Amino acid sequence: MKKIFRNIFMLSVFIAFTSCNDAIDIFQPAIIEESDVFTNVDDLQRGLRGVYIQMDHTQDMFFNANYTDEVTRGLTNGGQGLDGFNFVMASNLQEARVFWAKNYTVNMRAQRVLEKLNEITPEASEQAAYNSIKGQLMAISAYSHFMLFAYYTPDYTNDAGLSVPLVNFVPSVELRPLRNTVGEVAGYINSTLIEAEGLIAQQSNPVFISKDFCRALRARLAAYRQDYATAGTLAQGLMTSYPLANPTQYTSMFRDDVNNTEVIFKLARTVGDRYDRQAAPAVPGVTPSGNGNVVAGGRAGNAFAFTNQGIAGGPFLEVNRSLFNLLNENPDDVRRIINVHPTSVINPAWTDDPSQVGLDNIIINKYPGKEGQPLLQDLKILRGSEMHLIAAEALIHDNQLGQAAVLIQQLRNARLTVGTAPLPVYGSQQEAYFDLLNERRREFCFEGHRYLDLKRLGQRANQGISRASSECAAFGWAVCSAEATDYRFTLPIPLDEINGNPAISAQQNPGY
Amino acid sequence: MMAFSIQFSFAQEKTITGTVSEEMGPLPGATVVVKGTNKATTTDFDGQYSISAKQGDVLEISFVGMKAKSITVGAANTYNVVLESDMLEEVVIRGYSTVSSTKSTLAAQTVSAKTIENRPNTNAIQTLQGQVAGLSIAASTGQPGAPPVVRLRGTSSINGQNEPLYLIDGMPTTSGVFTNINPNDIESVTVLKDAAATSIYGNRGANGVIIVKTRRGSFEKGLEINYSGWTSFSQLQTTNDYNLMNSQETLRLEREYGNGLGTGLSDEEIDAYGTFNWLNYFFRTSVSQNHNLRLSSGGKNTNQSTTFGYTDTQGVLQNTNLKRFNFRNNSTMKSDNDRFTLNTSLSLNFTKENDPGSIGTGGVNQNYILGAFQAVPYLTPDDYIDGASLLTNLSFTDTPLMLMDKLRTFDRIFEEFRGLSTIDARYKILNNLTVGSTTSIDYLHRTTTVYQAPDAFNSLLFAPGGAANQTPGFQQFQTDRQFMINQVMSLNWEKEFGKHTLGLGAYTEYFKAHRRAFGVTANGQNPATWYPGDGGGFVGDVQANDWFVDVATAQYRNAGLFSYFGQADYDYDERFGASATVRRDASFRFAETNRWGTFWSVSGRWNITKEEFMNGSVFDMLKLRASYGTQGNQNIQNTNYWGGSRLFQNTWGTGGGYQGGASILLTGIGNDALRWEKLSTTNVGIDFGVWNSRLRGAVDVYQKLTTDAFFDGPTSLTTGISALPQNIASIENRGIELQLAYDLIAPKQQGDFGMSVNFVGSYNKNTIKDLGVNRDEVIGIGRVGGPLFEYYVIPYAGVNPENGNLLFLDIDGNLTEDPDPDADRRWSGKNILPDYEGSFGFNLDYKGFYLQTQFNYVIGSHRYDFDLAGYHDRGSIGEFRLSRDVLDSWSPTNTGGSMPSLFATNATTFDDVSDRYLFKRDFLRLRFASFGYAFNSKQLQGTGISNLRLYVNAENMLTFTNWRGFDPEQLSNTSRLYPTPKTVSVGLEIGF
């Protein structure tokens, strides 16, 4: 008996020790080890898509509208965006963090696939596809840096000034960079786009990065940098390839997302994708608790409404009356129709008077939804009309005001469903810039441009944030106007960056 | 003819006398009963008794706190009896006490069944609140059965696991299991605190070990049947102190401010509105029931205990409840020669919970609490028509109506089967060598059913396709199977050499956890045929759109741990003792090179009362203990068994598609240097008993140092990630714990007035020692030298009498309206974790009546009151209810207002970076009171009933606090939480 038990015990001990690896060498499904992740060009293609699906633009749409004069408090507002009206900006706010975190994440992802790509030698037959993937990844890195450059650089034209850290490599987790100069960052963006253009196969593609994307982004960068020779040339060229949409095409562009006459690049969105939600996490380290804030990714229209288009769809942000007045200057402008929902309550007796509180409910209608899904819409990043307006801007800069007026008139005519617009007459560059900025406000409202437009053009146009005073009064405390020279038109280095990278705090932007 | 007088004298009654005493002398008040009769007496002041009995009768002598004794009456007429103290019995009567057996070197505290059973708490852990020094328990929700937050001796990890390990009859498990098991099955709970105690319990015991023993039978005992049952009534605790506005005040404020219904109303119209309190609609007085039946019996070689439990607990919030059926059988077998013993435990538990979720969120259409707390008082339930009518003018004001609709159209139901079984076998190979094996299996099968009716407001609101969709709504089904096995093999050797005793043990422990889950969300419900839980109304996918595409999910997860360890115990003449352990642990969570950790402990004791010089001292027990040891923690992110399994490497996976093509996505950036978090604990303690144990207690002083602490250390965001799990932090917890019990008035005789008081208290100081290279502060975590989770704030300095704006103090102490959220914030020295907590109470006994009380206190804890911020927020005007505080807002005519102007330009901007809404949540609470009557054996004689007790219990009846909100206990800065209720229960306990 004793022996039997002793043997059983020894056996058990043996089993226990031999089975120990079974307890600690655990297989987990659905994980690809880094060493095996990319072995051929098809894999790289999938990896490239994995970077595309990380790109989002709803944060820019929300912020550029909320922080400026595009929106006002909506009918169904539970505090959404109210602080944005206050024009409060500080390094601890999500508004300061979101663009920094989002763009560096996309850049890191692009860089990691690029690194893997460089380890693979393609077959001769795959070389073109391989190059095209490489070019797109490089262009995504350039685009991410451009957006960082746009939000965090105080002065785009001062080459020696501070911009953002340049991460043109796979960042190690220990990376704690300092800011690079404007010249270095702009140089990287520009040269990378030129190299990418040479690698990418397709001239044009509305939903993937094409040669034209590279040129268009270079045009935008050059305009930011006030290098109008480059900007003008690039924009003129693209104007030809992307003629202005007629009202029918324009309507399709913002309704069923089918017509791409004017689309140089947009982020495609469809039913069931990761953004087909009220709020979808898009920024590392933050899980949005709902929509109506700057970190919430999700459907395009969810940046302004809870559930649906129209007045019953829970609009928490509405069209600012000052923007509506601009859109309404010609009621036959397709942009009046596209941007303002028919269920809007518009007070015909409106005057810019604080006593007009709450009598208007002008509902944003740029993103009503498609494919049967309310509020779902592709996110437009670069359009032909932007090239058109950059070309006009370049002409104004060169003081060719008459030619600029012709371009502005062309755009207005293209937008009219009935009749024609008069040729504007500009008495000065400032007047022309002012009109250009208004046209950009009409053309790109809710597309994520206004804040950056005011920052770089506001001073030249003598235009700042100009909200309807009726709506400032609605909140009592909201800022009605702000000069374009205000320090808050450059975002602060976010506190979370300083937490992880203390040395950069010495390089904080002015005013913060 | 005279025969029957004398010969049969043995059958005649005679008077038996004697003295009952204990170790220290005569024992007054002891009960002497003639078994099977109604004859009984008690001993007098000198311990003497006198009772008439026949030869052959059995006298049963008993006294509280003593082991009962039986003597058979023989020829003699005098029987002197010495009763021995029975610690367990003492625990029973005193409410709780420490059991510090002579040879233990551990810092541990045991709580007996008497303070756990029959309490109207669905979760046994909640009952332990305040009973153990250093064990901090905070209920986070009033959801029936939900596990509270449990911390032993402070928070020792930042991102890693902080929960203690629970061992139920040898089975290692987590707090989640207490949602399923029956508190009345528990015989005792022992909390192990220091490294000497916990290190043997393995790689999951770094945060303390809570050992739960369930009731077992005894050998040689007839069938005993016990029933206990109660009915309880619960309500919200004494409601808030927010001073909320009535309808007239609300509507007038809306009119003044220009938003909401009040805007266009005349005074007469406003005065016509009634005030409805939505708290009374969403919350209710809930009635719950509980029944327990236990049968135990034992023969020579086997014994068993079988229990059945049924509970139906209704939450105070509508649509929250828990129903549970429990079965347990614990059996013990042994061989005739006592060499082999086998203990088995089998518990089968069926639980059905209704938990609506969304608590704590700002979802106006989801969180019932939001409706209860914040709904405007001028709406009433009569304003509700149906879900569709709420769509036409979507408005936050309609929040309570949307939530009424949700009550009607939504449910989230968890049905759980949980089987727990332990088989513990021991065999003495040699007289001093025992081999043992403990195998425990925990199997959980959880089915979740969530539905949202097709006519629900939320279904209509979020219907893909909007109004065109005639069949919105969804049903969601999830099945989650979890299988955990733990196997410990042991070999123990013990031998006495004269006054020396030496024990050695060798062990291996193997743990595996498997999870298999799958689920589906069926989108689209036909209103005509749908029924919750049935597929008859499912609408299939159609060509025209993707509205009704169903979504499938599945999970396949495994986890494992392995350890081997040894232990040595030494005792010298019960005077000195020492123990040591050493263990090697491996976890699946680390890269192969960092997988193993080595941990050890040493401890010693000195039983001072065993020394000769202590003879005749007032101390009947005095023991000094000391220990030092290290332990590991491998649960990097404080998740379940499976979470954080691949944090040591970069991982890629399948991502969503873009433009129709699948993608490969970087899913995680890993840190291959991740390794065990290390905790070293030093503990010095004294256990004592004075004046015949009238005063007894224990004092412990400890220092716990966590090094290599898991911390998601912030990275530069330029790396593309915001934080990386690393072993970079170091945290210290130092503290002192005291338990005291004192018999203020010891009953001279049974039935006399007796009163005892008790105190449990702890102080814990938490300090961050290190936050990694180049970093001495992280907002949200704290700074080096400060406590964890220290608030980093701008001080609020009141209202600017000039313009009604808020004033703050900038970093130099100057008043400012426009503080810099970066530069003007400072460390406040305050955090949410209490410095002092514990309980005190008294127990009274008189002639079978008893009264027990337990007051819990928490001192030195701060919390944000964002509920109050909501009641002050002008953004809520026209949509939600506000506090009357707002009526004293600054205005040009009220420049001395205590509240900022409604038009202050810096109103809500700094709410969460300033300390404006940061308040003390310190409180004193009558956590528990019990009043009852226990029938004595005399009264029960001849009824066949062996014990009978009737009682009224009350939980959370009174709270003293300056906290204005609903429940200061909740350890969270989230607003709109489900407060814990107060409960009164009426029960009875009967045994045969």
JSON list of C-alpha atoms in Angstrom, two decimals, chain B residues 199-321:
[
{"chain": "B", "resi": 199, "resn": "SER", "atom": "CA", "xyz": [3.58, 33.73, 0.03]},
{"chain": "B", "resi": 200, "resn": "ILE", "atom": "CA", "xyz": [2.49, 30.12, 0.25]},
{"chain": "B", "resi": 201, "resn": "TYR", "atom": "CA", "xyz": [-0.67, 31.02, -1.65]},
{"chain": "B", "resi": 202, "resn": "GLY", "atom": "CA", "xyz": [1.16, 31.67, -4.77]},
{"chain": "B", "resi": 203, "resn": "ASN", "atom": "CA", "xyz": [1.79, 34.01, -7.56]},
{"chain": "B", "resi": 204, "resn": "ARG", "atom": "CA", "xyz": [-1.54, 35.74, -7.26]},
{"chain": "B", "resi": 205, "resn": "GLY", "atom": "CA", "xyz": [-1.41, 36.51, -3.54]},
{"chain": "B", "resi": 206, "resn": "ALA", "atom": "CA", "xyz": [0.71, 39.64, -3.53]},
{"chain": "B", "resi": 207, "resn": "ASN", "atom": "CA", "xyz": [-2.26, 41.81, -2.57]},
{"chain": "B", "resi": 208, "resn": "GLY", "atom": "CA", "xyz": [-3.31, 39.59, 0.28]},
{"chain": "B", "resi": 209, "resn": "VAL", "atom": "CA", "xyz": [-5.26, 36.38, 0.42]},
{"chain": "B", "resi": 210, "resn": "ILE", "atom": "CA", "xyz": [-8.80, 35.92, 1.59]},
{"chain": "B", "resi": 211, "resn": "ILE", "atom": "CA", "xyz": [-9.46, 32.34, 2.58]},
{"chain": "B", "resi": 212, "resn": "VAL", "atom": "CA", "xyz": [-13.08, 31.32, 2.53]},
{"chain": "B", "resi": 213, "resn": "LYS", "atom": "CA", "xyz": [-14.08, 28.07, 4.19]},
{"chain": "B", "resi": 214, "resn": "THR", "atom": "CA", "xyz": [-17.50, 26.70, 3.55]},
{"chain": "B", "resi": 215, "resn": "ARG", "atom": "CA", "xyz": [-19.44, 24.70, 6.09]},
{"chain": "B", "resi": 216, "resn": "ARG", "atom": "CA", "xyz": [-18.58, 21.06, 6.53]},
{"chain": "B", "resi": 217, "resn": "GLY", "atom": "CA", "xyz": [-20.14, 18.34, 8.68]},
{"chain": "B", "resi": 218, "resn": "SER", "atom": "CA", "xyz": [-18.63, 16.67, 11.74]},
{"chain": "B", "resi": 219, "resn": "PHE", "atom": "CA", "xyz": [-17.95, 13.04, 12.44]},
{"chain": "B", "resi": 220, "resn": "GLU", "atom": "CA", "xyz": [-20.18, 11.15, 14.83]},
{"chain": "B", "resi": 221, "resn": "LYS", "atom": "CA", "xyz": [-23.06, 13.53, 14.71]},
{"chain": "B", "resi": 222, "resn": "GLY", "atom": "CA", "xyz": [-26.71, 12.85, 13.93]},
{"chain": "B", "resi": 223, "resn": "LEU", "atom": "CA", "xyz": [-28.68, 14.61, 11.26]},
{"chain": "B", "resi": 224, "resn": "GLU", "atom": "CA", "xyz": [-29.04, 18.32, 11.90]},
{"chain": "B", "resi": 225, "resn": "ILE", "atom": "CA", "xyz": [-31.39, 20.46, 9.92]},
{"chain": "B", "resi": 226, "resn": "ASN", "atom": "CA", "xyz": [-31.15, 24.24, 9.91]},
{"chain": "B", "resi": 227, "resn": "TYR", "atom": "CA", "xyz": [-33.31, 26.71, 8.14]},
{"chain": "B", "resi": 228, "resn": "SER", "atom": "CA", "xyz": [-32.83, 30.42, 7.92]},
{"chain": "B", "resi": 229, "resn": "GLY", "atom": "CA", "xyz": [-34.78, 32.91, 5.93]},
{"chain": "B", "resi": 230, "resn": "TRP", "atom": "CA", "xyz": [-35.46, 36.56, 5.72]},
{"chain": "B", "resi": 231, "resn": "THR", "atom": "CA", "xyz": [-37.36, 39.19, 3.84]},
{"chain": "B", "resi": 232, "resn": "SER", "atom": "CA", "xyz": [-35.76, 42.53, 3.31]},
{"chain": "B", "resi": 233, "resn": "PHE", "atom": "CA", "xyz": [-36.90, 45.95, 2.27]},
{"chain": "B", "resi": 234, "resn": "SER", "atom": "CA", "xyz": [-34.49, 48.35, 0.59]},
{"chain": "B", "resi": 235, "resn": "GLN", "atom": "CA", "xyz": [-34.62, 52.02, -0.26]},
{"chain": "B", "resi": 236, "resn": "LEU", "atom": "CA", "xyz": [-32.25, 54.71, -1.40]},
{"chain": "B", "resi": 237, "resn": "GLN", "atom": "CA", "xyz": [-30.21, 55.89, 1.54]},
{"chain": "B", "resi": 238, "resn": "THR", "atom": "CA", "xyz": [-31.13, 59.22, 3.08]},
{"chain": "B", "resi": 239, "resn": "THR", "atom": "CA", "xyz": [-31.30, 61.18, -0.07]},
{"chain": "B", "resi": 240, "resn": "ASN", "atom": "CA", "xyz": [-29.02, 63.91, -1.21]},
{"chain": "B", "resi": 241, "resn": "ASP", "atom": "CA", "xyz": [-28.33, 67.33, 0.17]},
{"chain": "B", "resi": 242, "resn": "TYR", "atom": "CA", "xyz": [-28.33, 69.07, -3.21]},
{"chain": "B", "resi": 243, "resn": "ASN", "atom": "CA", "xyz": [-31.34, 71.29, -2.45]},
{"chain": "B", "resi": 244, "resn": "LEU", "atom": "CA", "xyz": [-32.94, 70.83, -5.85]},
{"chain": "B", "resi": 245, "resn": "MET", "atom": "CA", "xyz": [-35.33, 73.30, -7.39]},
{"chain": "B", "resi": 246, "resn": "ASN", "atom": "CA", "xyz": [-39.04, 72.76, -7.66]},
{"chain": "B", "resi": 247, "resn": "SER", "atom": "CA", "xyz": [-40.93, 73.27, -10.92]},
{"chain": "B", "resi": 248, "resn": "GLN", "atom": "CA", "xyz": [-41.65, 76.94, -10.31]},
{"chain": "B", "resi": 249, "resn": "GLU", "atom": "CA", "xyz": [-38.01, 77.76, -9.59]},
{"chain": "B", "resi": 250, "resn": "THR", "atom": "CA", "xyz": [-36.90, 75.70, -12.55]},
{"chain": "B", "resi": 251, "resn": "LEU", "atom": "CA", "xyz": [-39.31, 77.31, -14.99]},
{"chain": "B", "resi": 252, "resn": "ARG", "atom": "CA", "xyz": [-38.60, 80.83, -13.77]},
{"chain": "B", "resi": 253, "resn": "LEU", "atom": "CA", "xyz": [-34.88, 80.26, -14.16]},
{"chain": "B", "resi": 254, "resn": "GLU", "atom": "CA", "xyz": [-35.48, 78.95, -17.68]},
{"chain": "B", "resi": 255, "resn": "ARG", "atom": "CA", "xyz": [-37.47, 82.06, -18.47]},
{"chain": "B", "resi": 256, "resn": "GLU", "atom": "CA", "xyz": [-34.83, 84.33, -17.04]},
{"chain": "B", "resi": 257, "resn": "TYR", "atom": "CA", "xyz": [-32.05, 82.55, -18.88]},
{"chain": "B", "resi": 258, "resn": "GLY", "atom": "CA", "xyz": [-33.92, 82.11, -22.12]},
{"chain": "B", "resi": 259, "resn": "ASN", "atom": "CA", "xyz": [-33.88, 78.38, -22.65]},
{"chain": "B", "resi": 260, "resn": "GLY", "atom": "CA", "xyz": [-36.46, 75.66, -22.22]},
{"chain": "B", "resi": 261, "resn": "LEU", "atom": "CA", "xyz": [-40.17, 75.41, -21.55]},
{"chain": "B", "resi": 262, "resn": "GLY", "atom": "CA", "xyz": [-40.21, 78.30, -19.10]},
{"chain": "B", "resi": 263, "resn": "THR", "atom": "CA", "xyz": [-39.13, 80.81, -21.77]},
{"chain": "B", "resi": 264, "resn": "GLY", "atom": "CA", "xyz": [-42.59, 81.71, -22.98]},
{"chain": "B", "resi": 265, "resn": "LEU", "atom": "CA", "xyz": [-44.64, 81.11, -19.83]},
{"chain": "B", "resi": 266, "resn": "SER", "atom": "CA", "xyz": [-46.49, 83.60, -17.68]},
{"chain": "B", "resi": 267, "resn": "ASP", "atom": "CA", "xyz": [-46.34, 83.52, -13.89]},
{"chain": "B", "resi": 268, "resn": "GLU", "atom": "CA", "xyz": [-49.81, 81.95, -13.72]},
{"chain": "B", "resi": 269, "resn": "GLU", "atom": "CA", "xyz": [-48.83, 79.25, -16.17]},
{"chain": "B", "resi": 270, "resn": "ILE", "atom": "CA", "xyz": [-45.67, 78.52, -14.21]},
{"chain": "B", "resi": 271, "resn": "ASP", "atom": "CA", "xyz": [-47.54, 78.33, -10.92]},
{"chain": "B", "resi": 272, "resn": "ALA", "atom": "CA", "xyz": [-49.89, 75.75, -12.37]},
{"chain": "B", "resi": 273, "resn": "TYR", "atom": "CA", "xyz": [-47.14, 73.14, -12.67]},
{"chain": "B", "resi": 274, "resn": "GLY", "atom": "CA", "xyz": [-46.71, 70.50, -9.99]},
{"chain": "B", "resi": 275, "resn": "THR", "atom": "CA", "xyz": [-43.29, 69.25, -8.91]},
{"chain": "B", "resi": 276, "resn": "PHE", "atom": "CA", "xyz": [-42.58, 65.63, -9.64]},
{"chain": "B", "resi": 277, "resn": "ASN", "atom": "CA", "xyz": [-39.55, 63.94, -8.13]},
{"chain": "B", "resi": 278, "resn": "TRP", "atom": "CA", "xyz": [-38.21, 61.47, -10.65]},
{"chain": "B", "resi": 279, "resn": "LEU", "atom": "CA", "xyz": [-36.10, 59.81, -7.99]},
{"chain": "B", "resi": 280, "resn": "ASN", "atom": "CA", "xyz": [-39.31, 58.28, -6.74]},
{"chain": "B", "resi": 281, "resn": "TYR", "atom": "CA", "xyz": [-40.12, 56.96, -10.16]},
{"chain": "B", "resi": 282, "resn": "PHE", "atom": "CA", "xyz": [-36.84, 55.26, -11.05]},
{"chain": "B", "resi": 283, "resn": "PHE", "atom": "CA", "xyz": [-36.09, 54.13, -7.53]},
{"chain": "B", "resi": 284, "resn": "ARG", "atom": "CA", "xyz": [-38.45, 52.06, -5.42]},
{"chain": "B", "resi": 285, "resn": "THR", "atom": "CA", "xyz": [-38.75, 50.27, -2.15]},
{"chain": "B", "resi": 286, "resn": "SER", "atom": "CA", "xyz": [-37.65, 46.85, -3.19]},
{"chain": "B", "resi": 287, "resn": "VAL", "atom": "CA", "xyz": [-38.55, 43.62, -1.45]},
{"chain": "B", "resi": 288, "resn": "SER", "atom": "CA", "xyz": [-36.15, 40.71, -1.43]},
{"chain": "B", "resi": 289, "resn": "GLN", "atom": "CA", "xyz": [-36.26, 37.21, -0.09]},
{"chain": "B", "resi": 290, "resn": "ASN", "atom": "CA", "xyz": [-33.75, 34.67, 0.97]},
{"chain": "B", "resi": 291, "resn": "HIS", "atom": "CA", "xyz": [-34.07, 31.06, 2.10]},
{"chain": "B", "resi": 292, "resn": "ASN", "atom": "CA", "xyz": [-31.38, 28.66, 3.23]},
{"chain": "B", "resi": 293, "resn": "LEU", "atom": "CA", "xyz": [-31.64, 25.05, 4.25]},
{"chain": "B", "resi": 294, "resn": "ARG", "atom": "CA", "xyz": [-28.73, 23.05, 5.57]},
{"chain": "B", "resi": 295, "resn": "LEU", "atom": "CA", "xyz": [-28.59, 19.35, 6.39]},
{"chain": "B", "resi": 296, "resn": "SER", "atom": "CA", "xyz": [-25.50, 17.89, 7.96]},
{"chain": "B", "resi": 297, "resn": "SER", "atom": "CA", "xyz": [-24.65, 14.53, 9.38]},
{"chain": "B", "resi": 298, "resn": "GLY", "atom": "CA", "xyz": [-21.63, 12.42, 10.18]},
{"chain": "B", "resi": 299, "resn": "GLY", "atom": "CA", "xyz": [-20.74, 8.81, 10.85]},
{"chain": "B", "resi": 300, "resn": "LYS", "atom": "CA", "xyz": [-17.51, 7.24, 11.91]},
{"chain": "B", "resi": 301, "resn": "ASN", "atom": "CA", "xyz": [-15.64, 7.66, 8.64]},
{"chain": "B", "resi": 302, "resn": "THR", "atom": "CA", "xyz": [-17.76, 10.07, 6.65]},
{"chain": "B", "resi": 303, "resn": "ASN", "atom": "CA", "xyz": [-19.57, 13.30, 7.16]},
{"chain": "B", "resi": 304, "resn": "GLN", "atom": "CA", "xyz": [-21.39, 15.66, 4.91]},
{"chain": "B", "resi": 305, "resn": "SER", "atom": "CA", "xyz": [-23.08, 19.00, 4.79]},
{"chain": "B", "resi": 306, "resn": "THR", "atom": "CA", "xyz": [-25.63, 19.86, 2.14]},
{"chain": "B", "resi": 307, "resn": "THR", "atom": "CA", "xyz": [-27.05, 23.31, 1.67]},
{"chain": "B", "resi": 308, "resn": "PHE", "atom": "CA", "xyz": [-29.71, 24.77, -0.54]},
{"chain": "B", "resi": 309, "resn": "GLY", "atom": "CA", "xyz": [-30.05, 28.48, -0.95]},
{"chain": "B", "resi": 310, "resn": "TYR", "atom": "CA", "xyz": [-32.48, 30.64, -2.81]},
{"chain": "B", "resi": 311, "resn": "THR", "atom": "CA", "xyz": [-32.36, 34.37, -3.09]},
{"chain": "B", "resi": 312, "resn": "ASP", "atom": "CA", "xyz": [-34.44, 36.87, -4.97]},
{"chain": "B", "resi": 313, "resn": "THR", "atom": "CA", "xyz": [-32.88, 40.28, -4.55]},
{"chain": "B", "resi": 314, "resn": "GLN", "atom": "CA", "xyz": [-34.58, 43.24, -6.12]},
{"chain": "B", "resi": 315, "resn": "GLY", "atom": "CA", "xyz": [-32.49, 46.36, -6.59]},
{"chain": "B", "resi": 316, "resn": "VAL", "atom": "CA", "xyz": [-33.82, 49.74, -5.55]},
{"chain": "B", "resi": 317, "resn": "LEU", "atom": "CA", "xyz": [-33.41, 50.85, -9.15]},
{"chain": "B", "resi": 318, "resn": "GLN", "atom": "CA", "xyz": [-36.13, 49.52, -11.40]},
{"chain": "B", "resi": 319, "resn": "ASN", "atom": "CA", "xyz": [-35.19, 46.63, -13.68]},
{"chain": "B", "resi": 320, "resn": "THR", "atom": "CA", "xyz": [-32.24, 45.60, -11.54]},
{"chain": "B", "resi": 321, "resn": "ASN", "atom": "CA", "xyz": [-32.39, 42.31, -9.71]}
]
